[in-house]
Tab-separated table of C-alpha atoms in Angstrom:
chain	number	residue	atom	x	y	z
G	103	MET	CA	-12.792	5.762	13.166
G	104	ASN	CA	-9.500	3.941	13.596
G	105	ILE	CA	-7.419	3.245	10.491
G	106	LEU	CA	-4.265	1.158	10.399
G	107	MET	CA	-1.650	2.069	7.779
G	108	VAL	CA	1.027	-0.567	7.156
G	109	LEU	CA	4.380	0.321	5.602
G	110	THR	CA	7.305	-1.748	4.373
G	111	SER	CA	10.518	-2.273	6.324
G	112	HIS	CA	12.475	-3.392	3.247
G	113	ASP	CA	15.061	-0.996	1.793
G	114	LYS	CA	17.011	-2.962	-0.846
G	115	MET	CA	16.117	-3.136	-4.544
G	116	GLY	CA	17.064	-6.764	-5.047
G	117	ASP	CA	20.819	-7.113	-5.506
G	118	THR	CA	21.201	-3.909	-7.539
G	119	GLY	CA	22.766	-1.951	-4.694
G	120	HIS	CA	20.002	0.650	-4.986
G	121	LYS	CA	17.690	1.601	-2.147
G	122	THR	CA	13.916	1.282	-2.076
G	123	GLY	CA	11.165	1.424	0.549
G	124	PHE	CA	7.722	3.019	0.575
G	125	TRP	CA	6.722	5.756	-1.883
G	126	LEU	CA	6.299	9.018	0.003
G	127	GLU	CA	3.304	10.291	-1.994
G	128	GLU	CA	1.454	7.014	-1.517
G	129	PHE	CA	1.793	7.405	2.242
G	130	ALA	CA	1.342	11.161	2.589
G	131	ALA	CA	-1.729	11.584	0.380
G	132	PRO	CA	-3.847	8.868	2.060
G	133	TYR	CA	-2.564	9.891	5.499
G	134	TYR	CA	-3.978	13.379	5.093
G	135	VAL	CA	-7.183	12.176	3.443
G	136	PHE	CA	-7.755	10.048	6.535
G	137	ARG	CA	-6.601	12.644	9.049
G	138	ASP	CA	-8.647	15.447	7.506
G	139	ALA	CA	-11.696	13.179	7.761
G	140	GLY	CA	-11.128	12.912	11.510
G	141	ALA	CA	-9.702	9.398	11.575
G	142	ASP	CA	-7.312	8.184	14.230
G	143	ILE	CA	-4.346	6.715	12.366
G	144	THR	CA	-1.941	4.067	13.623
G	145	LEU	CA	1.212	3.322	11.640
G	146	ALA	CA	2.801	-0.128	11.631
G	147	SER	CA	5.566	-1.999	9.808
G	148	PRO	CA	7.147	-5.457	10.040
G	149	LYS	CA	10.158	-4.257	12.034
G	150	GLY	CA	8.613	-1.224	13.725
G	151	GLY	CA	10.352	2.118	14.020
G	152	GLN	CA	11.220	4.272	11.004
G	153	PRO	CA	10.287	2.609	7.702
G	154	PRO	CA	12.597	3.297	4.752
G	155	VAL	CA	11.514	5.940	2.254
G	156	ASP	CA	12.313	5.245	-1.387
G	157	PRO	CA	14.851	7.984	-2.198
G	158	ASN	CA	13.351	8.375	-5.675
G	159	SER	CA	10.115	9.540	-4.038
G	160	THR	CA	11.845	12.441	-2.311
G	161	VAL	CA	13.283	14.111	-5.422
G	162	PRO	CA	11.733	17.461	-6.476
G	163	ASP	CA	9.820	16.015	-9.445
G	164	ALA	CA	8.032	13.518	-7.182
G	165	GLN	CA	6.706	16.107	-4.729
G	166	THR	CA	3.018	16.917	-4.366
G	167	ALA	CA	0.931	19.067	-2.054
G	168	ALA	CA	0.647	16.104	0.313
G	169	THR	CA	4.381	15.426	0.469
G	170	GLU	CA	5.104	19.112	0.986
G	171	ARG	CA	2.590	19.139	3.833
G	172	PHE	CA	4.240	16.081	5.355
G	173	ASN	CA	7.679	17.681	5.137
G	174	GLN	CA	6.389	20.519	7.331
G	175	ASP	CA	4.490	18.252	9.752
G	176	SER	CA	6.577	17.336	12.800
G	177	LYS	CA	3.729	15.328	14.341
G	178	ALA	CA	3.384	13.122	11.253
G	179	LYS	CA	7.158	12.679	11.022
G	180	GLN	CA	7.290	11.576	14.647
G	181	ALA	CA	4.490	9.079	14.082
G	182	LEU	CA	6.279	7.680	11.039
G	183	ALA	CA	9.531	7.323	12.956
G	184	ASN	CA	7.797	5.216	15.591
G	185	THR	CA	5.708	2.667	13.695
G	186	ILE	CA	4.432	-0.275	15.736
G	187	PRO	CA	5.778	-3.745	14.907
G	188	LEU	CA	3.150	-5.678	12.973
G	189	SER	CA	3.367	-8.546	15.464
G	190	GLN	CA	1.841	-6.250	18.105
G	191	VAL	CA	-1.175	-5.219	16.018
G	192	SER	CA	-4.676	-6.693	16.259
G	193	ALA	CA	-7.334	-6.305	13.575
G	194	GLY	CA	-9.981	-5.992	16.270
G	195	ASP	CA	-8.640	-2.582	17.243
G	196	PHE	CA	-9.241	-1.002	13.834
G	197	ASP	CA	-12.045	-0.236	11.404
G	198	ALA	CA	-9.966	-0.474	8.209
G	199	ILE	CA	-6.459	-1.193	6.946
G	200	PHE	CA	-4.512	0.572	4.194
G	201	TYR	CA	-1.187	-0.257	2.539
G	202	PRO	CA	0.858	2.454	0.763
G	203	GLY	CA	3.045	1.219	-2.077
G	204	GLY	CA	6.625	1.540	-3.150
G	205	HIS	CA	8.698	-1.442	-4.257
G	206	GLY	CA	9.558	-2.508	-0.705
G	207	PRO	CA	6.309	-4.455	-0.073
G	208	LEU	CA	7.156	-6.837	-2.934
G	209	TRP	CA	9.964	-8.236	-0.805
G	210	ASP	CA	8.711	-8.134	2.782
G	211	LEU	CA	4.974	-7.523	3.208
G	212	ALA	CA	4.009	-9.896	0.399
G	213	GLU	CA	5.646	-12.721	2.350
G	214	ASP	CA	5.153	-11.494	5.943
G	215	SER	CA	3.009	-13.892	7.981
G	216	ASP	CA	1.874	-11.164	10.390
G	217	SER	CA	0.659	-9.045	7.474
G	218	ILE	CA	-1.013	-11.999	5.747
G	219	ASN	CA	-2.827	-13.026	8.925
G	220	LEU	CA	-3.813	-9.433	9.636
G	221	ILE	CA	-5.426	-8.983	6.222
G	222	MET	CA	-7.236	-12.297	6.597
G	223	ALA	CA	-8.554	-11.122	9.969
G	224	PHE	CA	-9.817	-7.860	8.472
G	225	ALA	CA	-11.538	-9.837	5.717
G	226	GLU	CA	-13.135	-12.227	8.216
G	227	GLN	CA	-14.331	-9.277	10.303
G	228	LYS	CA	-15.758	-7.673	7.159
G	229	LYS	CA	-13.654	-4.533	7.420
G	230	PRO	CA	-12.331	-2.505	4.451
G	231	ILE	CA	-8.895	-3.330	3.050
G	232	GLY	CA	-7.044	-0.841	0.836
G	233	ALA	CA	-3.784	-0.968	-1.110
G	234	VAL	CA	-2.289	1.310	-3.755
G	235	CYS	CA	0.283	0.902	-6.547
G	236	HIS	CA	2.726	-1.899	-5.583
G	237	ALA	CA	0.936	-2.527	-2.294
G	238	PRO	CA	-1.647	-4.966	-3.737
G	239	ALA	CA	1.425	-7.248	-3.656
G	240	VAL	CA	0.527	-7.816	0.004
G	241	LEU	CA	-2.453	-9.878	-1.187
G	242	ARG	CA	-0.195	-12.469	-2.849
G	243	HIS	CA	-0.638	-15.203	-0.227
G	244	VAL	CA	-3.849	-13.983	1.422
G	245	THR	CA	-6.750	-16.413	1.296
G	246	GLY	CA	-10.418	-16.031	2.098
G	247	THR	CA	-12.464	-18.178	4.439
G	248	ASP	CA	-12.910	-20.670	1.591
G	249	GLY	CA	-9.153	-21.153	1.277
G	250	ALA	CA	-9.019	-19.603	-2.200
G	251	PRO	CA	-6.960	-16.469	-2.920
G	252	LEU	CA	-8.722	-13.419	-1.518
G	253	VAL	CA	-8.627	-11.701	-4.921
G	254	LYS	CA	-10.088	-14.667	-6.815
G	255	GLY	CA	-13.142	-13.500	-8.728
G	256	LYS	CA	-12.680	-9.913	-7.549
G	257	THR	CA	-12.056	-6.908	-9.779
G	258	VAL	CA	-8.704	-5.439	-8.797
G	259	THR	CA	-5.919	-3.174	-9.993
G	260	GLY	CA	-2.322	-2.403	-9.084
G	261	PHE	CA	0.939	-1.292	-10.675
G	262	SER	CA	0.763	-2.481	-14.274
G	263	ASN	CA	3.337	-4.484	-16.197
G	264	SER	CA	3.789	-1.588	-18.614
G	265	GLU	CA	4.395	0.856	-15.751
G	266	GLU	CA	6.997	-1.526	-14.286
G	267	ALA	CA	8.628	-1.716	-17.707
G	268	ALA	CA	8.614	2.074	-17.935
G	269	VAL	CA	10.670	2.338	-14.730
G	270	GLN	CA	12.933	-0.449	-16.039
G	271	LEU	CA	12.498	-2.768	-13.062
G	272	THR	CA	10.681	-5.701	-14.669
G	273	ASP	CA	13.734	-7.968	-14.309
G	274	ILE	CA	14.597	-6.726	-10.800
G	275	VAL	CA	11.361	-7.153	-8.848
G	276	PRO	CA	10.580	-10.601	-7.382
G	277	PHE	CA	7.227	-10.653	-9.188
G	278	LEU	CA	4.945	-8.367	-11.190
G	279	VAL	CA	1.857	-7.109	-9.386
G	280	GLU	CA	-0.379	-7.377	-12.460
G	281	ASP	CA	0.720	-10.947	-13.205
G	282	MET	CA	0.268	-11.997	-9.573
G	283	LEU	CA	-3.253	-10.591	-9.331
G	284	LYS	CA	-4.242	-12.334	-12.558
G	285	GLY	CA	-2.547	-15.560	-11.488
G	286	ASN	CA	-4.542	-15.549	-8.249
G	287	GLY	CA	-7.785	-15.294	-10.192
G	288	GLY	CA	-8.341	-11.571	-9.906
G	289	ARG	CA	-10.095	-9.674	-12.688
G	290	TYR	CA	-7.357	-7.140	-13.328
G	291	GLU	CA	-8.318	-3.691	-14.615
G	292	ARG	CA	-6.102	-0.787	-15.553
G	293	ALA	CA	-6.105	2.701	-16.981
G	294	ASN	CA	-3.373	4.195	-19.122
G	295	ASP	CA	0.042	4.374	-17.508
G	296	TRP	CA	0.233	6.919	-14.669
G	297	GLU	CA	-3.474	7.809	-14.791
G	298	CYS	CA	-5.596	7.600	-11.651
G	299	HIS	CA	-7.517	4.327	-11.465
G	300	VAL	CA	-9.213	2.890	-8.387
G	301	VAL	CA	-11.283	-0.272	-8.164
G	302	VAL	CA	-13.685	-1.162	-5.359
G	303	ASP	CA	-14.996	-4.720	-5.133
G	304	GLY	CA	-16.926	-5.401	-1.953
G	305	LEU	CA	-14.673	-4.240	0.879
G	306	LEU	CA	-11.465	-4.388	-1.162
G	307	VAL	CA	-10.021	-1.136	-2.549
G	308	THR	CA	-7.066	-1.179	-4.937
G	309	GLY	CA	-5.347	1.707	-6.737
G	310	GLN	CA	-3.140	1.383	-9.799
G	311	ASN	CA	-0.302	3.864	-9.233
G	312	PRO	CA	0.853	6.957	-7.299
G	313	ALA	CA	-1.760	9.101	-9.054
G	314	SER	CA	-4.397	6.895	-7.418
G	315	SER	CA	-3.320	7.551	-3.811
G	316	ASP	CA	-5.895	10.187	-2.832
G	317	ALA	CA	-8.751	8.450	-4.611
G	318	SER	CA	-7.917	5.084	-3.038
G	319	ALA	CA	-8.050	6.599	0.433
G	320	ALA	CA	-11.292	8.406	-0.364
G	321	ALA	CA	-12.824	5.134	-1.577
G	322	LEU	CA	-11.858	3.455	1.688
G	323	LEU	CA	-13.498	6.261	3.677
G	324	LYS	CA	-16.644	5.893	1.589
G	325	LEU	CA	-16.839	2.216	2.524
G	326	LEU	CA	-16.428	3.097	6.185
G	327	ALA	CA	-19.168	5.724	5.952
G	328	SER	CA	-21.590	3.218	4.478
G	329	ALA	CA	-20.812	0.448	6.964
C-alpha cells in the first residue's frame, strides 16, 4: 500500500508579511494513521525539500498527540525535510493521494499544473483522492474525463466560510474554499465550526477542518481496503 502525501511549498500569507505553509496537525495525524496501518508513505511538494510549516500550527495550543509524536520522530522529520519535487512523481506508483491543509495550498497547489495533472491521473486510474481543511483548494482547476470540474455533482466539504471568518483571513486568502467548491458544482456540506466532518463521494474524500484530519485519513484507508 503506497500512499503519496503532497504538501505546499508556499510560505507567505498574501502581502501581509506573515508566514504560512502546511498545518502540522493535518500532516502529522494522517501520516501516523497511514503509517500505523502499514502503508509506505512518500512525501512530495512543488519545490521539493523541506515544506514550510505554518508557525501558528506549532504553538502549544495547536499541539495534539500526533504532533507531539512527530516532534519526537527523527525518521518522520527526515522524510519531511526531503520531499520529492512534484514534477518527479507518477500516479502509477501509488495507490492513493492525500493533501494536508494549511493556507499555503491556496496559493501554490491550487494553481500547480503538476498537482492538477497528478490528481487527474489518480481520478482516471480510479484511485482514492483525499484532502483536508484548506487542501480541497487543490481541486480548483481539476477536471474529470468529461472536462467538467472533478467536484461537479459530488458531495464535498472543506474549510468553511465561517471558519475562515473566525480566523480573520477572509479578505487575505486568494479564494474561499467553500465558495470555490460550490462554484465548481460541488454539493458542499459542513458541520459546525471546528467539529470533525468528513465526506466520502466515490473515491473522493474531503475533510472540513483540522479536527477532521484523522477521520479523513481513516476514510481513505477504508476505500483502499475495499478496492
